[in-house]
Amino acid sequence: TFDEYDAFCTATGRKKPSDAGWGRGKRPAINVSWHDAVAYCNWLSEHQKLKKVYTINDDTVTADRSADGYRLPTEAEWEYAARSGGKQVRFGNSKDIADPSEINFAGSAPYKTDYSRPGVFREKTTPAGSFQPNDLGLHDMTGNVWEWCWDWDSEMRYRIVRGGAWGNLAANIRIADVGKRTPDSRGDQYGFRVMQ
């Protein structure tokens, strides 16, 4: 969330990312690059006296998977969590229908599909945990913001993002949908979650 990420920015002297005018607090931190996300993971690990996972040398980042600190999920870990432990479900809330009362996405009537219901299109992020969690207790695994993963795509130029965002149609918030961005990309539809 912005609360958590802003504490990192204050402690390290980084400029706080824009909230696009939507507010900070419990909303997911946006306008954060993949490089920003791994730096946050290392800071959080140090802050909690854990061994850092990442070694960062300019744009080169390596991972020590034996470390007990915080890190970005791999794409496979993200998908397993979004599927509530590997279940065959379409969306990260353990359901097969995208409903705007349950997921933050572009769910207005003109965008309805066979696997979505029409409803409100909020056109911005919502505070983390605004909707019911999936069967593993995880919130916002689809919709709200695309989430950075550790993995490169097959071309080794882009890092993987998963989950879709507030501005995406139902097709793009499906668990099966995979996005990719350069690791220095920032935007109001991109954030991250950490794991240990």
GROMACS .gro file of C-alpha atoms in nm:
model
  196
    1THR     CA    1   0.000   0.000   0.000
    2PHE     CA    2   0.104   0.363  -0.019
    3ASP     CA    3   0.133   0.369   0.361
    4GLU     CA    4   0.395   0.095   0.345
    5TYR     CA    5   0.573   0.220   0.034
    6ASP     CA    6   0.581   0.582   0.151
    7ALA     CA    7   0.759   0.470   0.470
    8PHE     CA    8   1.029   0.317   0.248
    9CYS     CA    9   1.057   0.639   0.045
   10THR     CA   10   1.088   0.850   0.361
   11ALA     CA   11   1.350   0.618   0.512
   12THR     CA   12   1.562   0.602   0.195
   13GLY     CA   13   1.517   0.958   0.068
   14ARG     CA   14   1.336   0.846  -0.248
   15LYS     CA   15   1.076   1.062  -0.416
   16LYS     CA   16   0.726   0.933  -0.341
   17PRO     CA   17   0.541   0.816  -0.654
   18SER     CA   18   0.231   0.996  -0.775
   19ASP     CA   19  -0.104   0.868  -0.650
   20ALA     CA   20  -0.277   1.007  -0.964
   21GLY     CA   21  -0.489   1.224  -0.734
   22TRP     CA   22  -0.680   0.924  -0.595
   23GLY     CA   23  -0.531   0.926  -0.245
   24ARG     CA   24  -0.265   0.723  -0.069
   25GLY     CA   25  -0.312   0.534   0.258
   26LYS     CA   26  -0.441   0.182   0.197
   27ARG     CA   27  -0.455   0.214  -0.183
   28PRO     CA   28  -0.196   0.004  -0.365
   29ALA     CA   29   0.126   0.190  -0.440
   30ILE     CA   30   0.122   0.277  -0.812
   31ASN     CA   31   0.374   0.433  -1.049
   32VAL     CA   32   0.631   0.189  -0.912
   33SER     CA   33   0.878   0.014  -1.144
   34TRP     CA   34   1.003  -0.343  -1.108
   35HIS     CA   35   1.336  -0.198  -0.991
   36ASP     CA   36   1.153   0.007  -0.726
   37ALA     CA   37   0.970  -0.306  -0.611
   38VAL     CA   38   1.284  -0.516  -0.559
   39ALA     CA   39   1.452  -0.224  -0.376
   40TYR     CA   40   1.148  -0.208  -0.147
   41CYS     CA   41   1.173  -0.583  -0.081
   42ASN     CA   42   1.536  -0.544   0.028
   43TRP     CA   43   1.454  -0.245   0.249
   44LEU     CA   44   1.166  -0.430   0.416
   45SER     CA   45   1.389  -0.732   0.476
   46GLU     CA   46   1.659  -0.516   0.637
   47HIS     CA   47   1.396  -0.326   0.837
   48GLN     CA   48   1.272  -0.657   0.982
   49LYS     CA   49   1.626  -0.794   1.030
   50LEU     CA   50   1.589  -1.062   0.764
   51LYS     CA   51   1.843  -1.166   0.503
   52LYS     CA   52   1.795  -0.970   0.178
   53VAL     CA   53   1.693  -1.178  -0.123
   54TYR     CA   54   1.824  -0.944  -0.389
   55THR     CA   55   2.171  -0.826  -0.483
   56ILE     CA   56   2.129  -0.508  -0.686
   57ASN     CA   57   2.410  -0.371  -0.905
   58ASP     CA   58   2.266  -0.089  -1.115
   59ASP     CA   59   2.014  -0.263  -1.346
   60THR     CA   60   2.142  -0.614  -1.272
   61VAL     CA   61   1.949  -0.795  -1.000
   62THR     CA   62   2.018  -1.147  -0.877
   63ALA     CA   63   1.821  -1.344  -0.620
   64ASP     CA   64   1.929  -1.567  -0.333
   65ARG     CA   65   1.629  -1.798  -0.293
   66SER     CA   66   1.772  -1.935   0.032
   67ALA     CA   67   1.736  -1.591   0.198
   68ASP     CA   68   1.444  -1.546   0.439
   69GLY     CA   69   1.366  -1.188   0.335
   70TYR     CA   70   1.089  -1.042   0.123
   71ARG     CA   71   1.068  -1.083  -0.252
   72LEU     CA   72   0.841  -1.064  -0.552
   73PRO     CA   73   0.657  -1.385  -0.636
   74THR     CA   74   0.761  -1.587  -0.936
   75GLU     CA   75   0.497  -1.604  -1.205
   76ALA     CA   76   0.416  -1.964  -1.105
   77GLU     CA   77   0.381  -1.867  -0.738
   78TRP     CA   78   0.157  -1.575  -0.830
   79GLU     CA   79  -0.067  -1.797  -1.042
   80TYR     CA   80  -0.089  -2.068  -0.775
   81ALA     CA   81  -0.197  -1.805  -0.520
   82ALA     CA   82  -0.443  -1.643  -0.762
   83ARG     CA   83  -0.595  -1.985  -0.831
   84SER     CA   84  -0.650  -2.038  -0.457
   85GLY     CA   85  -0.394  -2.316  -0.438
   86GLY     CA   86  -0.416  -2.439  -0.797
   87LYS     CA   87  -0.794  -2.455  -0.849
   88GLN     CA   88  -0.937  -2.423  -1.198
   89VAL     CA   89  -1.096  -2.079  -1.158
   90ARG     CA   90  -1.102  -1.787  -1.398
   91PHE     CA   91  -1.048  -1.499  -1.153
   92GLY     CA   92  -0.835  -1.437  -0.847
   93ASN     CA   93  -1.132  -1.420  -0.611
   94SER     CA   94  -1.190  -1.796  -0.659
   95LYS     CA   95  -1.480  -1.739  -0.901
   96ASP     CA   96  -1.548  -1.782  -1.273
   97ILE     CA   97  -1.757  -1.465  -1.316
   98ALA     CA   98  -1.610  -1.115  -1.289
   99ASP     CA   99  -1.850  -0.893  -1.099
  100PRO     CA  100  -1.762  -0.523  -1.045
  101SER     CA  101  -1.908  -0.548  -0.694
  102GLU     CA  102  -1.634  -0.805  -0.620
  103ILE     CA  103  -1.338  -0.697  -0.838
  104ASN     CA  104  -1.208  -0.353  -0.944
  105PHE     CA  105  -1.203  -0.353  -1.327
  106ALA     CA  106  -1.369  -0.187  -1.627
  107GLY     CA  107  -1.701  -0.356  -1.568
  108SER     CA  108  -1.952  -0.115  -1.715
  109ALA     CA  109  -2.235  -0.256  -1.928
  110PRO     CA  110  -2.082  -0.196  -2.276
  111TYR     CA  111  -1.789  -0.423  -2.179
  112LYS     CA  112  -1.995  -0.719  -2.053
  113THR     CA  113  -1.882  -1.068  -2.159
  114ASP     CA  114  -2.015  -1.422  -2.107
  115TYR     CA  115  -1.799  -1.438  -1.794
  116SER     CA  116  -1.865  -1.093  -1.646
  117ARG     CA  117  -2.151  -0.897  -1.500
  118PRO     CA  118  -2.211  -0.528  -1.571
  119GLY     CA  119  -2.164  -0.276  -1.294
  120VAL     CA  120  -1.967   0.027  -1.187
  121PHE     CA  121  -1.641   0.126  -1.357
  122ARG     CA  122  -1.455   0.313  -1.082
  123GLU     CA  123  -1.177   0.442  -1.312
  124LYS     CA  124  -0.918   0.434  -1.031
  125THR     CA  125  -0.769   0.205  -0.770
  126THR     CA  126  -0.957   0.101  -0.459
  127PRO     CA  127  -0.802   0.053  -0.112
  128ALA     CA  128  -0.641  -0.289  -0.068
  129GLY     CA  129  -0.884  -0.535   0.085
  130SER     CA  130  -1.199  -0.356  -0.034
  131PHE     CA  131  -1.338  -0.683  -0.172
  132GLN     CA  132  -1.370  -1.035  -0.036
  133PRO     CA  133  -1.048  -1.242  -0.045
  134ASN     CA  134  -1.002  -1.562  -0.242
  135ASP     CA  135  -1.007  -1.905  -0.077
  136LEU     CA  136  -0.648  -1.855   0.045
  137GLY     CA  137  -0.740  -1.525   0.212
  138LEU     CA  138  -0.562  -1.310  -0.050
  139HIS     CA  139  -0.726  -0.987  -0.167
  140ASP     CA  140  -0.718  -0.826  -0.512
  141MET     CA  141  -0.541  -1.108  -0.695
  142THR     CA  142  -0.718  -0.985  -1.006
  143GLY     CA  143  -0.810  -0.626  -1.085
  144ASN     CA  144  -0.700  -0.309  -0.906
  145VAL     CA  145  -0.334  -0.313  -1.024
  146TRP     CA  146  -0.111  -0.532  -1.238
  147GLU     CA  147   0.146  -0.693  -1.010
  148TRP     CA  148   0.515  -0.728  -1.088
  149CYS     CA  149   0.656  -1.082  -1.081
  150TRP     CA  150   1.021  -1.185  -1.062
  151ASP     CA  151   1.023  -1.355  -1.405
  152TRP     CA  152   1.145  -1.232  -1.741
  153ASP     CA  153   0.932  -1.306  -2.047
  154SER     CA  154   1.069  -1.534  -2.318
  155GLU     CA  155   1.243  -1.245  -2.496
  156MET     CA  156   1.433  -1.152  -2.175
  157ARG     CA  157   1.352  -0.781  -2.227
  158TYR     CA  158   1.035  -0.757  -2.022
  159ARG     CA  159   0.934  -0.851  -1.671
  160ILE     CA  160   0.602  -1.030  -1.623
  161VAL     CA  161   0.301  -0.857  -1.468
  162ARG     CA  162  -0.011  -1.045  -1.366
  163GLY     CA  163  -0.366  -0.982  -1.249
  164GLY     CA  164  -0.493  -0.698  -1.462
  165ALA     CA  165  -0.593  -0.357  -1.331
  166TRP     CA  166  -0.876  -0.115  -1.265
  167GLY     CA  167  -0.877  -0.001  -1.629
  168ASN     CA  168  -0.884  -0.346  -1.789
  169LEU     CA  169  -1.173  -0.544  -1.936
  170ALA     CA  170  -1.274  -0.880  -1.790
  171ALA     CA  171  -1.057  -1.064  -2.046
  172ASN     CA  172  -0.745  -0.895  -1.912
  173ILE     CA  173  -0.811  -0.965  -1.545
  174ARG     CA  174  -0.841  -1.340  -1.599
  175ILE     CA  175  -0.575  -1.541  -1.418
  176ALA     CA  176  -0.466  -1.682  -1.754
  177ASP     CA  177  -0.383  -1.337  -1.895
  178VAL     CA  178  -0.014  -1.242  -1.884
  179GLY     CA  179   0.126  -0.894  -1.930
  180LYS     CA  180   0.482  -0.775  -1.974
  181ARG     CA  181   0.658  -0.445  -1.923
  182THR     CA  182   1.014  -0.320  -1.927
  183PRO     CA  183   1.148  -0.328  -1.570
  184ASP     CA  184   1.178   0.051  -1.556
  185SER     CA  185   0.811   0.107  -1.654
  186ARG     CA  186   0.582   0.296  -1.421
  187GLY     CA  187   0.212   0.370  -1.451
  188ASP     CA  188  -0.112   0.416  -1.261
  189GLN     CA  189  -0.213   0.055  -1.334
  190TYR     CA  190   0.108  -0.108  -1.201
  191GLY     CA  191   0.194  -0.209  -0.846
  192PHE     CA  192   0.323  -0.516  -0.664
  193ARG     CA  193   0.281  -0.749  -0.370
  194VAL     CA  194   0.557  -0.912  -0.171
  195MET     CA  195   0.600  -1.258  -0.028
  196GLN     CA  196   0.843  -1.424   0.206
   0.00000   0.00000   0.00000
